[in-house]
Short mmCIF file of C-alpha atoms in Angstrom, two decimals:
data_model
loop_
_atom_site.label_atom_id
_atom_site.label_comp_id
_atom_site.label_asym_id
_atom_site.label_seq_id
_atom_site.Cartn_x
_atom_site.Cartn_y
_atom_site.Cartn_z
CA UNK A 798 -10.21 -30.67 23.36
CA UNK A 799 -9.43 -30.61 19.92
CA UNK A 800 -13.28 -30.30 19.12
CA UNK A 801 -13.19 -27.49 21.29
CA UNK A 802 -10.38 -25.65 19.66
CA UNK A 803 -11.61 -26.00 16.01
CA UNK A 804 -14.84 -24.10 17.82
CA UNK A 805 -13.51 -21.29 18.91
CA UNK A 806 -11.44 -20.95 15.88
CA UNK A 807 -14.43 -20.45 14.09
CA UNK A 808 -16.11 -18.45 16.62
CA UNK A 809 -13.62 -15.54 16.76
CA UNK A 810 -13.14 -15.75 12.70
CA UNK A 811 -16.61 -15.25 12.14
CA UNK A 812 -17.01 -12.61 15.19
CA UNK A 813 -14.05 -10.53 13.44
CA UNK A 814 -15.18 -10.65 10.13
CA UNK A 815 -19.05 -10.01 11.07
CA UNK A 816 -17.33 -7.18 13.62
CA UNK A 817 -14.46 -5.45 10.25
CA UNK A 818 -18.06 -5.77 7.52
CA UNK A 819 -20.18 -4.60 9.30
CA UNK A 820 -22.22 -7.85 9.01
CA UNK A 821 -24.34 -10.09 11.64
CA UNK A 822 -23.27 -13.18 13.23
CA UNK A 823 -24.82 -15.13 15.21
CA UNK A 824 -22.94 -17.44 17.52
CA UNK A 825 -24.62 -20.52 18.74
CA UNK A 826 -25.57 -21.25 22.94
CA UNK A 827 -21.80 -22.48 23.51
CA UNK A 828 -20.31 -19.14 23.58
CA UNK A 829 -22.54 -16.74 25.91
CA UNK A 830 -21.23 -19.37 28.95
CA UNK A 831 -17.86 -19.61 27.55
CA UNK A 832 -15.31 -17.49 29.52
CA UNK A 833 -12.59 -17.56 27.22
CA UNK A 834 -15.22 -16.78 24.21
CA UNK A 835 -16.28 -13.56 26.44
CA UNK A 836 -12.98 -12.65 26.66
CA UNK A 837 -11.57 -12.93 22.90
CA UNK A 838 -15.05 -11.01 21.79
CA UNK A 839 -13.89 -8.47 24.10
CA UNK A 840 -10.05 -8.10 22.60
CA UNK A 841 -11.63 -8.48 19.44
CA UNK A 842 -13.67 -5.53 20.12
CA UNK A 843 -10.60 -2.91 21.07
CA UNK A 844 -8.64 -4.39 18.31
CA UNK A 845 -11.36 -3.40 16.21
CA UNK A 846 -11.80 0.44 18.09
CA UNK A 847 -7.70 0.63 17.81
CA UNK A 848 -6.88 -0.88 14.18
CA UNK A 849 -8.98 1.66 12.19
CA UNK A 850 -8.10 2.80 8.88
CA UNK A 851 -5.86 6.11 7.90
CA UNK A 852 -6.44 8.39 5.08
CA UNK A 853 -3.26 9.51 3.21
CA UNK A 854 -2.74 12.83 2.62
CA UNK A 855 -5.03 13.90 -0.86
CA UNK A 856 -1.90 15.80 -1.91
CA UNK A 857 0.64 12.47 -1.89
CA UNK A 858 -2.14 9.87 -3.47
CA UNK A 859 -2.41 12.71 -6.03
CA UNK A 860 1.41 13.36 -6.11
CA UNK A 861 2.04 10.06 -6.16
CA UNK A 862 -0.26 9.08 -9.33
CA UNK A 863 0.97 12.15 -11.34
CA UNK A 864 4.37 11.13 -10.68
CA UNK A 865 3.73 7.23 -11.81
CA UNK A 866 1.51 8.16 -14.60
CA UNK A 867 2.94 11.46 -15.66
CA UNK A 868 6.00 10.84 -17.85
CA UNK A 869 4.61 7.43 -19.18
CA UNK A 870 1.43 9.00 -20.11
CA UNK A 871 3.89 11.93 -22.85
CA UNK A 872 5.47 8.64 -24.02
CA UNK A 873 2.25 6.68 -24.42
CA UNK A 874 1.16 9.22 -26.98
CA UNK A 875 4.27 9.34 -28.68
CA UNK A 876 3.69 6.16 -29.36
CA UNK A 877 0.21 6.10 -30.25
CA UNK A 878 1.34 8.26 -33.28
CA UNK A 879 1.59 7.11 -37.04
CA UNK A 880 5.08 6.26 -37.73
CA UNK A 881 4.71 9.55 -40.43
CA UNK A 882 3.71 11.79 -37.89
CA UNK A 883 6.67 10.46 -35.80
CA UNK A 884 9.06 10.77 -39.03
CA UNK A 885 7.61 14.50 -39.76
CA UNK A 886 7.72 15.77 -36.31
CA UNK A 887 11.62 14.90 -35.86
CA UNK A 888 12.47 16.52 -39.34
CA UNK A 889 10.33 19.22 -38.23
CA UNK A 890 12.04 19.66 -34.72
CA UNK A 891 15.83 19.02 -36.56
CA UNK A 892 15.13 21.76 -39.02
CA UNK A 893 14.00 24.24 -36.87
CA UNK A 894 16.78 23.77 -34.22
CA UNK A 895 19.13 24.19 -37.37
CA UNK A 896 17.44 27.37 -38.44
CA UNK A 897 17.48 28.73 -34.69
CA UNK A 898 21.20 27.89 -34.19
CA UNK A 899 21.54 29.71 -37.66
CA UNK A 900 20.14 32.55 -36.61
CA UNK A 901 21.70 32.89 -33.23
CA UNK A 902 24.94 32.51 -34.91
CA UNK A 903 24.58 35.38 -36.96
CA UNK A 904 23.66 37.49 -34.39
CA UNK A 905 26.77 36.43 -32.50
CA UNK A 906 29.10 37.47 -35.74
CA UNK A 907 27.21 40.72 -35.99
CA UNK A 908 27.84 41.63 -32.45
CA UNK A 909 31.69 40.30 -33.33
CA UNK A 910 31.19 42.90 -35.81
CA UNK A 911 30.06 45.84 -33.87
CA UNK A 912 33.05 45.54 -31.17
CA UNK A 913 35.55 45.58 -34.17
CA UNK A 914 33.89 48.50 -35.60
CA UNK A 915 34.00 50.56 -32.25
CA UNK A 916 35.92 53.70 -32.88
CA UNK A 917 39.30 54.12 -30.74
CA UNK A 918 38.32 57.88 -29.36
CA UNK A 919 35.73 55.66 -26.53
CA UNK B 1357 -2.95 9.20 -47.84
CA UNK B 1358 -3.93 8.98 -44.67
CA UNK B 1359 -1.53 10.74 -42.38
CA UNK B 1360 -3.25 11.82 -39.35
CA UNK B 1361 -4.78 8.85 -37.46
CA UNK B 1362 -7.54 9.39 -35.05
CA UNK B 1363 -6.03 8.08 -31.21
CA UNK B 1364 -8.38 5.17 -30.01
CA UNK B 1365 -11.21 6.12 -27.99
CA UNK B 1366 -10.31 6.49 -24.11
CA UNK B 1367 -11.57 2.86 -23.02
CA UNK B 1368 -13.49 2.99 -19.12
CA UNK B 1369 -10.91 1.20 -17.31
CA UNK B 1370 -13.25 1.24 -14.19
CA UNK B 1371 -15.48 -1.84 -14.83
CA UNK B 1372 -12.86 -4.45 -15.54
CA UNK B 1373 -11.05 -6.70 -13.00
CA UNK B 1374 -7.81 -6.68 -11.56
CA UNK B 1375 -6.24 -9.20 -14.13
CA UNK B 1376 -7.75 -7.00 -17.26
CA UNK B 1377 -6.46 -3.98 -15.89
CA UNK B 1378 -2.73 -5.57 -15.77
CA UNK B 1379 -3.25 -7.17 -19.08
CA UNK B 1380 -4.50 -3.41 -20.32
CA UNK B 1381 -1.42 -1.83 -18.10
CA UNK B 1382 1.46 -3.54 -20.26
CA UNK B 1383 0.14 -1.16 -23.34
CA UNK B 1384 -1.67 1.61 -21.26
CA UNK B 1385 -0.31 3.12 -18.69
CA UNK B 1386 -3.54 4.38 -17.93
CA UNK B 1387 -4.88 0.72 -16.58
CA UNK B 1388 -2.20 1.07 -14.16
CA UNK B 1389 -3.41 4.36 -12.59
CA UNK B 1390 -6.78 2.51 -12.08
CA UNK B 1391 -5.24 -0.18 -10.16
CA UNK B 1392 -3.29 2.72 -8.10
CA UNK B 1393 -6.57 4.01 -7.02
CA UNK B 1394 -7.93 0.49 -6.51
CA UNK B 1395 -5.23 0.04 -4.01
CA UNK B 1396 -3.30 2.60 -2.69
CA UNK B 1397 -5.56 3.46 0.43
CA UNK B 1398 -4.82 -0.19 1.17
CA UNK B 1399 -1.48 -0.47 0.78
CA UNK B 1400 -0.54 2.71 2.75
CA UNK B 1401 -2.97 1.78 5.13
CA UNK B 1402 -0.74 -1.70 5.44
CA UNK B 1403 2.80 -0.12 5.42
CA UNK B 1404 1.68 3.07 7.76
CA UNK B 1405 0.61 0.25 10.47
CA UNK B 1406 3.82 -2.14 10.16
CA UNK B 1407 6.33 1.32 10.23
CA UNK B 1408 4.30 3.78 12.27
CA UNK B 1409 4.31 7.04 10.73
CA UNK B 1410 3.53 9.01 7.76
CA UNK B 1411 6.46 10.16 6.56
CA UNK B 1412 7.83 5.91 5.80
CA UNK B 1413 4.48 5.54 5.02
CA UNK B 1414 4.44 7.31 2.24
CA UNK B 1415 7.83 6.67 0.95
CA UNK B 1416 7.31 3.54 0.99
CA UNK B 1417 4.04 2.95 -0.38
CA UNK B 1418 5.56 5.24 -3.45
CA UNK B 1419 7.95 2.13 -3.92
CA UNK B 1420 5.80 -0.29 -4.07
CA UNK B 1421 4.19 1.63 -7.03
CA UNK B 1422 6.73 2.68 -9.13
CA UNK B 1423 7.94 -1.24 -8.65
CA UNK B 1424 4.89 -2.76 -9.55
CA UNK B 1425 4.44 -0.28 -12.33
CA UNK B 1426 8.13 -1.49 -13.83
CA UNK B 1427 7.25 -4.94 -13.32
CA UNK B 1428 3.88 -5.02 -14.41
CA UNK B 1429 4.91 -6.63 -17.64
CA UNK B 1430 6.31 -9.69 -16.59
CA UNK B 1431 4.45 -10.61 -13.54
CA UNK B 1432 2.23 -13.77 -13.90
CA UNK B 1433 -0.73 -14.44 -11.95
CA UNK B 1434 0.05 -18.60 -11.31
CA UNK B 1435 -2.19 -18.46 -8.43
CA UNK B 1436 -0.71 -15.22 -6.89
CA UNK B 1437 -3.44 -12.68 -7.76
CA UNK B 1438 -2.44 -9.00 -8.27
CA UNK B 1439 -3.52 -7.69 -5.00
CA UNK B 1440 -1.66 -10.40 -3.07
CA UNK B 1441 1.16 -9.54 -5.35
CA UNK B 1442 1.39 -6.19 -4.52
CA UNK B 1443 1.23 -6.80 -0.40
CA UNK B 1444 4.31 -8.85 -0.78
CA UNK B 1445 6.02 -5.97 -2.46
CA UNK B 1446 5.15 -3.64 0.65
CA UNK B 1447 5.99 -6.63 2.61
CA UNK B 1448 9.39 -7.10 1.36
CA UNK B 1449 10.20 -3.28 1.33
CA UNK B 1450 8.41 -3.10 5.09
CA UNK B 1451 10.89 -6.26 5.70
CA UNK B 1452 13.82 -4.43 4.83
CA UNK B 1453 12.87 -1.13 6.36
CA UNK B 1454 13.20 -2.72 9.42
CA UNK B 1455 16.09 -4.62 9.01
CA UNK B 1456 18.03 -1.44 7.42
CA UNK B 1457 16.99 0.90 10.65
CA UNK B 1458 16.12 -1.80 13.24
CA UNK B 1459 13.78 0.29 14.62
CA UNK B 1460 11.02 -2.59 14.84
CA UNK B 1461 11.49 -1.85 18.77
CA UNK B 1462 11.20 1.66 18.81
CA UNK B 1463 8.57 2.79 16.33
CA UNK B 1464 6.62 5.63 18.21
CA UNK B 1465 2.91 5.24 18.78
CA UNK B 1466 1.55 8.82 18.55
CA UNK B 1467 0.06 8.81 15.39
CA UNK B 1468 -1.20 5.66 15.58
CA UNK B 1469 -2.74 7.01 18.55
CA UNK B 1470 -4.08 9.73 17.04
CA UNK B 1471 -5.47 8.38 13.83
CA UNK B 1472 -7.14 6.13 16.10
CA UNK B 1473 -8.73 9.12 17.98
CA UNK B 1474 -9.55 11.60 14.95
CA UNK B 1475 -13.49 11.05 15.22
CA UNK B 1476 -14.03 10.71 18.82
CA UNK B 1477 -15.29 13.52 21.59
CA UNK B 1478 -11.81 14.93 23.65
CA UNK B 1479 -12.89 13.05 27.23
CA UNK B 1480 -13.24 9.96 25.32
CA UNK B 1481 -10.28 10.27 23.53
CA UNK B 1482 -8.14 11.39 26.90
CA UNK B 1483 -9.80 8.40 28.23
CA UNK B 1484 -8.91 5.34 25.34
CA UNK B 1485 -5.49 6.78 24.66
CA UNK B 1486 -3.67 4.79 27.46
CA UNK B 1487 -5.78 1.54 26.91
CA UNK B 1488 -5.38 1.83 23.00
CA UNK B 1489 -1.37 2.50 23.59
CA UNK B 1490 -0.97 -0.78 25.78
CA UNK B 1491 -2.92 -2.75 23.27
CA UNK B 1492 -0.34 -1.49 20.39
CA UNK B 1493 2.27 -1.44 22.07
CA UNK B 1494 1.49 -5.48 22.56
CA UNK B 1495 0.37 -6.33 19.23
CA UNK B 1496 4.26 -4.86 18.06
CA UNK B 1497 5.59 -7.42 20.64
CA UNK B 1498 4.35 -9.91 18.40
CA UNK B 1499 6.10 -11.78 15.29
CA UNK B 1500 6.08 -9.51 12.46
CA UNK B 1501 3.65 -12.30 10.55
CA UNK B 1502 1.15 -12.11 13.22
CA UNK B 1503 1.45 -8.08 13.40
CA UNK B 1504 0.72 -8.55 9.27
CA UNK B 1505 -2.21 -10.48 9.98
CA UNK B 1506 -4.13 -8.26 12.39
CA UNK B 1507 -3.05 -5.50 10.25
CA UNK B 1508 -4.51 -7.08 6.76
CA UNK B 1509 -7.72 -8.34 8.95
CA UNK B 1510 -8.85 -5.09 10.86
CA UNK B 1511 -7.48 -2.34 8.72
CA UNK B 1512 -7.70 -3.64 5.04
CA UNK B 1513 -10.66 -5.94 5.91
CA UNK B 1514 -9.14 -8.07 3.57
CA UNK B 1515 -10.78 -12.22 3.65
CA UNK B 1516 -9.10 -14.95 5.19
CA UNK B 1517 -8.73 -16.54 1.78
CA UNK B 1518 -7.22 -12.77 0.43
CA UNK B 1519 -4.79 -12.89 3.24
CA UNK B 1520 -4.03 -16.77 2.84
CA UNK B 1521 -2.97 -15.43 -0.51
CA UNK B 1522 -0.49 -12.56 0.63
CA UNK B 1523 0.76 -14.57 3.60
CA UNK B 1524 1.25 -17.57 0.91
CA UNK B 1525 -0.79 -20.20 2.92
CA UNK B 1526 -4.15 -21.84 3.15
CA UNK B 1527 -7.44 -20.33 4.57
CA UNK B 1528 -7.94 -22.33 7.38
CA UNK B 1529 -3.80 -21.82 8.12
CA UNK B 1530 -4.61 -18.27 8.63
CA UNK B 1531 -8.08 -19.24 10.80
CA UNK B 1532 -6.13 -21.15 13.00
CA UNK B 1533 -3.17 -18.41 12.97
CA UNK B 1534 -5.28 -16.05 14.05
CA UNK B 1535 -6.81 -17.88 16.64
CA UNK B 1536 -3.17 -18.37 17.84
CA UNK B 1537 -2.77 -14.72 17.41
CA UNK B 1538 -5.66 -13.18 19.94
CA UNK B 1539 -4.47 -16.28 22.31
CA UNK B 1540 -0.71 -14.43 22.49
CA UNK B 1541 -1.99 -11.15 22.72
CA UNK B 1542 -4.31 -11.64 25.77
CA UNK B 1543 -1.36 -13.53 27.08
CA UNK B 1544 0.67 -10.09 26.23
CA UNK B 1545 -1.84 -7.62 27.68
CA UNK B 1546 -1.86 -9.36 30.73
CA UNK B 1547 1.57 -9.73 31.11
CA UNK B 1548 1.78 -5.89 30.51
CA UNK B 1549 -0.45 -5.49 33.12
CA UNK B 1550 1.54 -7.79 35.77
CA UNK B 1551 4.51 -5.66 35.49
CA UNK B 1552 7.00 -4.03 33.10
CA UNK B 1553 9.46 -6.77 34.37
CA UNK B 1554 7.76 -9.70 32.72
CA UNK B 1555 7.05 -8.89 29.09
CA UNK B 1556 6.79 -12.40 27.12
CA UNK B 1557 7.51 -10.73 24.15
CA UNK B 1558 4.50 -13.62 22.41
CA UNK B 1559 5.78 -16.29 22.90
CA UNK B 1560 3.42 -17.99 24.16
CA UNK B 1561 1.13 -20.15 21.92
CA UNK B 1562 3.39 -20.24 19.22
CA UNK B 1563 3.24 -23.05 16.73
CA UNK B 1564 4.03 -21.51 13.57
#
């Protein structure tokens, strides 16, 4: 009983994975008179026909890898950068924000300007 | 003075195995997105089976990513390779999924259905629907482990000894499991067929 068990055990794991690869097996004598045998090949068969693999959608695997890899991949190569470069790049970006807010500021004081200069008569 | 360092060559990720590639992904993130392709057909193959539609599928399977991806740099293979490692992500997000929404009794079949009948002629298809529904609708009447199993055998194609790894037991555990496994679900199917008013719900020829 036990014998027969550890048999067809073996026989349906080697059907399936002969059956999923694409591969031959070749069962011995024991399970072409074998009822039960017949009948797990055949449930092994639909599972096979019903269990197929799915494609996901081109535009989420894509999504999906941009969104994972994306951001990381900026601060990769921020990294990958000689400290100078790193210490020139933020004196860089610090002075020119200071020069831009500069410059905005003075156009602020001489639009400031041209209201107080507006003459009453308008 | 050298101020402007050449970047190192882009290294071909491709050829190297799964351990490289996570030893390469804690300084690269690059060696990570090669691993995504290696497995993300797999792993929303896996998660799209145990939920039943795309739209879970895919939020889910985005999880499992961006976790692995934060955890890359302190997992440890000790004899849980990174594939394996990765299923038991999905399995512990597909785990709570259902135990969030309790919907493991009411996940709709149509697109199973219909993935299952994308490259077949229209009569055919008319004609396998109903058989293909019963025999889905039975294998989600199993336990969720033996539902994993099937799923990891016929859809990933993964080996007994891959799967013994995910599932956290030995190969011929999951040979004999699976033996178990088409034993309750012939049991199911012809329950099914007896009547709607005697579903076993697989319980028969369960050891594990």
């Amino acid at each position: 009983m036990e014998e027969r068990q550890e048999w067809m055990t073996d026989h349906v794991t080697g059907l399936t994975d002969a059956m999923v690869r694409g591969s031959t097996y070749s069962p011995d004598s024991r399970a072409a008179d074998d009822p039960e045998a017949a009948a797990l090949a055949a449930l092994i068969g639909r599972l096979h026909g019903t269990l197929v693999p799915v494609e996901p959608s081109l535009e989420f695997a894509a999504g999906l890898h941009a969104d994972l890899l994306g951001s990381e991949r900026g601060l990769a190569r921020v990294r990958q950068l000689p400290w100078r470069v790193r210490i020139v790049a933020t004196v860089i970006g610090v002075v020119g924000f200071w020069l831009l807010r500069r410059r905005f500021r003075g156009h602020e004081s001489v639009l400031d300007d041209a209201e107080v200069s507006l003459p009453d008569s308008i | 003075m050298q101020l402007f360092r050449r970047s190192p060559k882009a290294v071909d990720y491709s050829t190297l195995t799964d351990a490289e590639l996570v030893e390469a992904a804690r300084g690269d993130k690059n060696a990570f997105g090669v691993l995504y392709e290696r497995y993300v057909k797999k792993i929303y193959n896996y998660i799209f089976y145990r939920t039943g539609n795309q739209h879970d599928a895919e939020d889910l399977t985005s999880r499992v990513f961006f976790r692995a991806m934060s955890h890359v740099e302190t997992y440890t293979e000790r004899g849980v390779p990174f594939q394996a490692w990765l299923y038991r992500i999905a399995h512990n997000l597909v785990a709570n999924w259902h135990r969030d929404r309790g919907r493991r009794k009411i996940i709709p079949l149509d697109e199973f259905i219909v993935a299952g009948l994308r490259s077949e002629a229209p009569e055919k298809s008319a004609e396998d629907a109903e058989e293909r529904e019963q025999l889905l609708a039975a294998v989600r009447r199993l336990p969720e482990e033996r539902q994993q199993l099937l799923v990891l055998k016929f859809v990933d194609h993964l080996s007994n000894a891959e799967i013994g790894a995910i599932m956290g037991r030995t190969e011929g555990a999951i040979k004999s499991l699976y033996h178990r496994t088409l034993l309750a679900l012939r049991d199911e199917l012809q329950a099914a067929q007896m009547g709607p008013g005697r579903l076993p719900g697989a319980g028969g020829h369960d050891e594990s």
